[in-house]
Short mmCIF file of C-alpha atoms in Angstrom, two decimals:
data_model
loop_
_atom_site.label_atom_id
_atom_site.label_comp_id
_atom_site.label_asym_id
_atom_site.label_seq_id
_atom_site.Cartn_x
_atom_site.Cartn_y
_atom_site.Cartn_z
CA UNK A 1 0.00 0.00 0.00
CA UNK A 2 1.38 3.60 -1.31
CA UNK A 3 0.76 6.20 1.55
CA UNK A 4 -1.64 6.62 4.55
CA UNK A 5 -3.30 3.07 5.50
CA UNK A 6 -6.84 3.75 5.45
CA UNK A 7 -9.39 2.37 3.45
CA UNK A 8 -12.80 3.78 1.01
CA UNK A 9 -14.39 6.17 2.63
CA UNK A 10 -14.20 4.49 6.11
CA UNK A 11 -15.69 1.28 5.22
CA UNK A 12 -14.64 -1.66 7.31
CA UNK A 13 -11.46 -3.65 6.59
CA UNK A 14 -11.39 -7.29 5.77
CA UNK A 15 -8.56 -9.68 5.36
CA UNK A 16 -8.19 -12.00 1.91
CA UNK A 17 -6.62 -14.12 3.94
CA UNK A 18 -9.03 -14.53 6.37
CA UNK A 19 -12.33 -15.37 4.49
CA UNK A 20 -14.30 -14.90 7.86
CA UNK A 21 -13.68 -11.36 7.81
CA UNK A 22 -15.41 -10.84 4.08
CA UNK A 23 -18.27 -13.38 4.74
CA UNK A 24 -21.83 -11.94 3.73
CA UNK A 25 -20.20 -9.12 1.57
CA UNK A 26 -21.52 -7.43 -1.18
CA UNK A 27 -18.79 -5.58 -2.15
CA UNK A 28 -15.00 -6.36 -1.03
CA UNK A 29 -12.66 -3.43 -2.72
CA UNK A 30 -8.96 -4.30 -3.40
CA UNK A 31 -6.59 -1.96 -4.66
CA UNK A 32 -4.18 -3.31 -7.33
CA UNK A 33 -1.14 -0.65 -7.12
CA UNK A 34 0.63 -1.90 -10.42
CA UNK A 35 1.83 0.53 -13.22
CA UNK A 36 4.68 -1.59 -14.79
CA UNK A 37 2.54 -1.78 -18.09
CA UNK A 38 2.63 1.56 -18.05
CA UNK A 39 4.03 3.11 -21.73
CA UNK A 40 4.04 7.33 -21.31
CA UNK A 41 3.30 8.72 -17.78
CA UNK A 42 4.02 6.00 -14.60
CA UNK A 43 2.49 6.49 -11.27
CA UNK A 44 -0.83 4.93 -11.44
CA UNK A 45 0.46 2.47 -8.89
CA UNK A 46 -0.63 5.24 -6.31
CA UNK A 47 -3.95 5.47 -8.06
CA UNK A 48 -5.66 2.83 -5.34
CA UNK A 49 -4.79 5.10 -2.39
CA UNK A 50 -5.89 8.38 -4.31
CA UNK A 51 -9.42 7.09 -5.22
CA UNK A 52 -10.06 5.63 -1.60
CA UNK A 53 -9.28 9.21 0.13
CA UNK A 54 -10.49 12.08 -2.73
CA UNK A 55 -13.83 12.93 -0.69
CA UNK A 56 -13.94 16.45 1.42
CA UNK A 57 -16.57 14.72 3.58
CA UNK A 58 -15.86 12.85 6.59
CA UNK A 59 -14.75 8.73 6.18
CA UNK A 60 -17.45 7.43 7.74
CA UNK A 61 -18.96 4.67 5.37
CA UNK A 62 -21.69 6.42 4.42
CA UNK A 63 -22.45 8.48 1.38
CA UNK A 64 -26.48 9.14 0.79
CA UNK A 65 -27.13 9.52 -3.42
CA UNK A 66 -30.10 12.26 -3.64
CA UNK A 67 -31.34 10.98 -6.89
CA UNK A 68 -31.44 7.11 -6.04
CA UNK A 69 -32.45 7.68 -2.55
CA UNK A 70 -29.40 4.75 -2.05
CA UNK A 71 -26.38 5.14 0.21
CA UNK A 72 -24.39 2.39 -1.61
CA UNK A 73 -21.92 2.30 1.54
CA UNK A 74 -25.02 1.31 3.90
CA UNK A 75 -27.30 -0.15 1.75
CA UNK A 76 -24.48 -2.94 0.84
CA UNK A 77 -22.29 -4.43 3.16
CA UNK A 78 -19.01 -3.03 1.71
CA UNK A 79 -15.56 -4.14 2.98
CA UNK A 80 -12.14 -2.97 2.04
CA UNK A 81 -9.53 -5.56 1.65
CA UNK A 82 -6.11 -3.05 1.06
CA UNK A 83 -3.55 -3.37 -1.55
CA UNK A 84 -2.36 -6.37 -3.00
CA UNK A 85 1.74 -6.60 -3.02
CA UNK A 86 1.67 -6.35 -6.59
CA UNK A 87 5.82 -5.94 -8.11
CA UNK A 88 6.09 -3.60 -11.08
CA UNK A 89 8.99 -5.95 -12.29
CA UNK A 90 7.06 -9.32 -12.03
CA UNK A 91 3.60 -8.89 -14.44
CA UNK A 92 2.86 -12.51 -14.62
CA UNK A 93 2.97 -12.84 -10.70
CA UNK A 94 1.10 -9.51 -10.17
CA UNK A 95 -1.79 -10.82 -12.43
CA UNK A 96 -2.17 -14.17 -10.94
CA UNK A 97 -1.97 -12.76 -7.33
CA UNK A 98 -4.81 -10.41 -8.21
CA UNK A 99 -6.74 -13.03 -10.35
CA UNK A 100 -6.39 -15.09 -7.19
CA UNK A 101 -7.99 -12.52 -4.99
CA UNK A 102 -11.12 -11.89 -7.58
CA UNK A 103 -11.62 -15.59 -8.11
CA UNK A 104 -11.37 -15.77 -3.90
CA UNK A 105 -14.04 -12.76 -3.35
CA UNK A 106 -16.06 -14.06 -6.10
CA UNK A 107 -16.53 -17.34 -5.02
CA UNK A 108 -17.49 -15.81 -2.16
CA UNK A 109 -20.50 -14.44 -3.02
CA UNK A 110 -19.28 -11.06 -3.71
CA UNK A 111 -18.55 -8.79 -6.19
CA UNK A 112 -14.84 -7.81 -6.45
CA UNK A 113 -14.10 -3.65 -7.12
CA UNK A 114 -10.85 -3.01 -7.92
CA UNK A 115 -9.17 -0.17 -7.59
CA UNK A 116 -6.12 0.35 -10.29
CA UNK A 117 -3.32 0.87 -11.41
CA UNK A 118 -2.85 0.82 -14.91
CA UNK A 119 -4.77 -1.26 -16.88
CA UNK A 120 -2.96 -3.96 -17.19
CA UNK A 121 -4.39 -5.61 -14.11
CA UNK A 122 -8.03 -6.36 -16.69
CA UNK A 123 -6.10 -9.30 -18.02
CA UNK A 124 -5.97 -10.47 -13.60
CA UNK A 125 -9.63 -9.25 -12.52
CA UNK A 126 -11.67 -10.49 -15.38
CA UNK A 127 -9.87 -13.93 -15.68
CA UNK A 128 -10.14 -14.49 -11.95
CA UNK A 129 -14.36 -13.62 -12.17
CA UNK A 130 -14.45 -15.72 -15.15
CA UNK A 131 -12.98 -18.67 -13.50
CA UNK A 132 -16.23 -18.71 -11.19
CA UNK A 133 -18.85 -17.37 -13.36
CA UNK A 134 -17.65 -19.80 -16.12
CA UNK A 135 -15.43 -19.48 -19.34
CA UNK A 136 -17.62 -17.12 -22.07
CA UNK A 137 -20.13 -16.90 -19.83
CA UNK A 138 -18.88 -13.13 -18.52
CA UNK A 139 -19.32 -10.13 -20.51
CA UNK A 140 -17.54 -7.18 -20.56
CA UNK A 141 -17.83 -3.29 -20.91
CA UNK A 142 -14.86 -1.42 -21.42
CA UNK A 143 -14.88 2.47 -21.11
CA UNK A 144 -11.47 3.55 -22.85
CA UNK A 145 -9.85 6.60 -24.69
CA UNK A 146 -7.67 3.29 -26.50
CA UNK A 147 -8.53 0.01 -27.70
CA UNK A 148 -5.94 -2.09 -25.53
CA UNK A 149 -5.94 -4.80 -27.84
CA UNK A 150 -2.52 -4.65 -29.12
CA UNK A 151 -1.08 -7.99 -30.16
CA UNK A 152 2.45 -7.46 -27.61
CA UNK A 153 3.82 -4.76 -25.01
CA UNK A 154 7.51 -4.18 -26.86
CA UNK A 155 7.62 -8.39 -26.98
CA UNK A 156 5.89 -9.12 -24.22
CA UNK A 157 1.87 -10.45 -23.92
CA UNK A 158 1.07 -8.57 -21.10
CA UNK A 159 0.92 -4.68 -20.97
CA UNK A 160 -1.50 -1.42 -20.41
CA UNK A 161 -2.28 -1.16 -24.20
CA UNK A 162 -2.98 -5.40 -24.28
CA UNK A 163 -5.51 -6.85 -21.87
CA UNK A 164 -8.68 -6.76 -23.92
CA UNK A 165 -6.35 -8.62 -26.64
CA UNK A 166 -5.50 -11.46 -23.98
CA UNK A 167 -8.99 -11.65 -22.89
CA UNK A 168 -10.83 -11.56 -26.36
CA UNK A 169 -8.37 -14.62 -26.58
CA UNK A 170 -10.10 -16.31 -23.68
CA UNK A 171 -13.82 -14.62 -23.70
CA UNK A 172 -16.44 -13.03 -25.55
CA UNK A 173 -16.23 -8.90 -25.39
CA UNK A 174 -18.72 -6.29 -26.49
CA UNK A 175 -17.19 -3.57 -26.32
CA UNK A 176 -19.63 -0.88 -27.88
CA UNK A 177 -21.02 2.77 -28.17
CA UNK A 178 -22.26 4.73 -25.39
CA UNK A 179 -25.42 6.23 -25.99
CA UNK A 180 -26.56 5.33 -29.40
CA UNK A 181 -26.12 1.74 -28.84
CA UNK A 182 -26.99 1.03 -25.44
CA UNK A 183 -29.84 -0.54 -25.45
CA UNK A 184 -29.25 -2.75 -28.19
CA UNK A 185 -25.64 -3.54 -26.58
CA UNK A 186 -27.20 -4.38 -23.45
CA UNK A 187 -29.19 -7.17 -25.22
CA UNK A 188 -25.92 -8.72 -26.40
CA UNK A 189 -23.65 -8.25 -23.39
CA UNK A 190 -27.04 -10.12 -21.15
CA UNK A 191 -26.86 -12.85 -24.10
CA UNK A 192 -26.07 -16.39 -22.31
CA UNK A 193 -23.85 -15.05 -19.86
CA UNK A 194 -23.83 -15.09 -16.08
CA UNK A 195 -23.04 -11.38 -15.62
CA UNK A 196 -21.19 -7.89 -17.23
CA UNK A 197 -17.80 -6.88 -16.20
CA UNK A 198 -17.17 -2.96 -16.01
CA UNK A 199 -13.97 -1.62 -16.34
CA UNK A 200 -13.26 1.94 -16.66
CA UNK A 201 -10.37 3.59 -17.57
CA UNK A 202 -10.12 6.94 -16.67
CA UNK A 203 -8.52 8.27 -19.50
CA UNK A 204 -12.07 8.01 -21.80
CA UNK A 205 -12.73 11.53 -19.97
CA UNK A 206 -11.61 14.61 -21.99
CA UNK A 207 -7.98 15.21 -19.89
CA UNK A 208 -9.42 18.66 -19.34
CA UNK A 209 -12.13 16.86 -16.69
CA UNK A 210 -9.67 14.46 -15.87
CA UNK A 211 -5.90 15.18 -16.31
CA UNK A 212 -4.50 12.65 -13.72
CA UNK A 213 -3.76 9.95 -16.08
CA UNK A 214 -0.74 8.24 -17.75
CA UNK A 215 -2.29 8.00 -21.45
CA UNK A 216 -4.34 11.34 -21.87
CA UNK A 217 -6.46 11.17 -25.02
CA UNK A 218 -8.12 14.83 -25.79
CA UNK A 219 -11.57 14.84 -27.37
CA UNK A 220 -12.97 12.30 -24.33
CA UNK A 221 -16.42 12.22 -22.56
CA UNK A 222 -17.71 14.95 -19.81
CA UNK A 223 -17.43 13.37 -16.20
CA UNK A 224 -21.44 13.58 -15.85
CA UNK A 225 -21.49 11.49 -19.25
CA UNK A 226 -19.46 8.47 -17.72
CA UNK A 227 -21.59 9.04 -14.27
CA UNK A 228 -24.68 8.72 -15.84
CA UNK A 229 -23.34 5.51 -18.25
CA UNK A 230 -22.09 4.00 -15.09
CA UNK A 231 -25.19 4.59 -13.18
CA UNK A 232 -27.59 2.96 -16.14
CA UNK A 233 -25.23 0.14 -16.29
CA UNK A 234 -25.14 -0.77 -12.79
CA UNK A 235 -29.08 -0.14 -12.92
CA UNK A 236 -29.82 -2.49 -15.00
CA UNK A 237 -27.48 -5.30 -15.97
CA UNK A 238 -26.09 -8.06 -13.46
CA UNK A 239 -22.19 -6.72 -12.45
CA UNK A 240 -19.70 -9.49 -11.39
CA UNK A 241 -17.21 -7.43 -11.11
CA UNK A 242 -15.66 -4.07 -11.63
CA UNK A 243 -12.16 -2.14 -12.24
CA UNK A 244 -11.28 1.66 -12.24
CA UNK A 245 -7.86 2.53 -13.53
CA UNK A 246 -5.42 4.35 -14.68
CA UNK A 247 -5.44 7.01 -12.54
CA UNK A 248 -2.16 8.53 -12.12
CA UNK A 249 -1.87 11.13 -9.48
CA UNK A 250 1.21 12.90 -10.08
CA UNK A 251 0.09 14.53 -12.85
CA UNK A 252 -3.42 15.48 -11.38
CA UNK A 253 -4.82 18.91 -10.61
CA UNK A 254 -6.48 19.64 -7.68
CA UNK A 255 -7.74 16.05 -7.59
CA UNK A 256 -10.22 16.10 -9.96
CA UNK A 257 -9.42 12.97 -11.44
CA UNK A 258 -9.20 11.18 -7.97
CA UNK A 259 -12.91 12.78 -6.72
CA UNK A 260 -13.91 11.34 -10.61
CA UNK A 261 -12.74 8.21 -10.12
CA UNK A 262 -14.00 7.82 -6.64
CA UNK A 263 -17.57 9.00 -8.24
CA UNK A 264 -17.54 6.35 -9.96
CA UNK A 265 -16.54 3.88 -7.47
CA UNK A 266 -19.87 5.11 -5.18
CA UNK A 267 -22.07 5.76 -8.52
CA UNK A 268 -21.87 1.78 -9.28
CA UNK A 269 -22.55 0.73 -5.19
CA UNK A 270 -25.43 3.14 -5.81
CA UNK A 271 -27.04 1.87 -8.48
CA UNK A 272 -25.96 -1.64 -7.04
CA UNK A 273 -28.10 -1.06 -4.08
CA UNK A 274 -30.46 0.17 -6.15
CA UNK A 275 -31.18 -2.11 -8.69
CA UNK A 276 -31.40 -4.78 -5.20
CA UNK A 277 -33.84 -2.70 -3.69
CA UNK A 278 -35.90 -3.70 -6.50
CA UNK A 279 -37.40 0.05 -6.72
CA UNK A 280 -37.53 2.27 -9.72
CA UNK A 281 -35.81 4.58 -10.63
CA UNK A 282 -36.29 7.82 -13.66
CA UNK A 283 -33.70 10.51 -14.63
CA UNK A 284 -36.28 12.52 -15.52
CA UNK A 285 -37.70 12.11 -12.21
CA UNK A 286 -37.42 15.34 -9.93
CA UNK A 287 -35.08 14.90 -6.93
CA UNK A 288 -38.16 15.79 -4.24
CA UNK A 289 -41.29 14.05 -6.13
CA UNK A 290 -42.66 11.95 -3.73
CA UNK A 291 -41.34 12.83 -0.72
#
């Protein structure tokens, strides 16, 4: 673990080692402080750390959401289970401790969140999920400024710009549109499979919203765009897992791209909780109707 030991937003801690300590969970966050498939801008490997504190409210496992009338922190029984001791100079070992952990947590009944790192560490979460859920039986939306299916990282199969490549070797991926196709991607991605992986990589916002990564890609989406696609996703398909990387906080300002990042983090428990609750739920809805 990179920097102050504390974990999301004051959740309780839990212990991979100790399955006891995770039993019952909904949730069990692990960060995943790797960067050594990192190609421009290193440092994401203090990404987990940065997303757990970015909050100017106090850490006290609870965060109400106005518009879902959810508090994803109290609504689910979320437990933090640190950083995994994952060496920039050993990738293969790094991935298969981390796959470990996410086969481990989802085997237990919960749903593994992983906080990145670069994104190299997709190739470890998804594989791990998929080893419970069943091979081609996962689906899989990636949010992305880059494709990340390149064939080798300078000779070698594992890299930041080559887990979707190793996966779509091993799985079947949608990876589509935002808006336009949505509804006919979320069809597909529901298609004979046990549940949809989310993985977000920071870098699909427009650097300007979120400049705290190691790839910046100009021309990205608007924070509220990836809130909201997060928020419908987590509404109203079955997540198995989920990963939020690449953020890089060396190069941040004012940690924007950490408070993004952990936005997203409590957007998907949100809409988690939500979708549980089994109530309904309308964007167009105004905030005080009803109450």
């Amino acid at each position: 673990m990179y920097g102050p030991d504390f974990t999301f937003l004051g959740v309780e801690k839990c212990d991979l080692s100790k399955p006891e300590t995770f039993a019952g969970a909904d949730i069990v966050i692990v960060g995943a402080p790797f960067d050594g498939g990192t190609t421009h801008r290193s440092g994401a490997k203090f990404g987990p750390q940065a997303i757990r504190g970015a909050d100017y409210l106090p850490h006290d496992g609870s965060r109400p959401h106005m518009a879902l009338r959810t508090d994803g922190l109290k609504d689910l029984k979320v437990v933090d289970a640190g950083d995994l001791a994952m060496l920039s100079g050993d990738t293969e070992g790094a991935l298969a401790l981390l796959e470990k952990a996410t086969e481990l947590i989802t085997r237990s009944g919960a749903i593994p969140v992983i906080l990145g790192g670069d994104h190299t560490i997709a190739a470890g979460d998804v594989t791990g999920v998929a080893r419970v859920k069943g091979w081609g039986r996962v689906s899989m939306i990636h949010f992305d400024a880059h494709a990340d299916t390149g064939e080798d990282h300078f000779g070698a199969l594992h890299g930041h710009g080559t887990p979707m490549r190793r996966l779509i070797e091993s799985t079947e991926i949608h990876h589509r549109g935002l808006t336009t196709v949505m509804d006919e991607a979320f069809g597909i991605l529901t298609d004979e499979c046990e549940g949809v992986f989310l993985s977000v990589d920071i870098d699909v916002v427009d650097p300007g919203m979120a400049p705290g990564t190691g790839t910046p890609e100009p021309g990205g989406l608007t924070s509220r765009e990836l809130l909201e696609a997060v928020r419908r996703i987590c509404l109203e398909l079955p997540i198995v897992g989920i990963d939020v990387v690449e953020v890089c906080p060396a190069y941040d300002s004012s940690e924007i791209t950490a408070y993004l990042a952990n936005r997203v983090v409590l957007e998907a428990l949100s809409a988690i909780a939500k979708r549980r609750a089994g109530t309904e739920y309308s964007a167009s809805k105004n905030l005080l109707e009803g109450r």
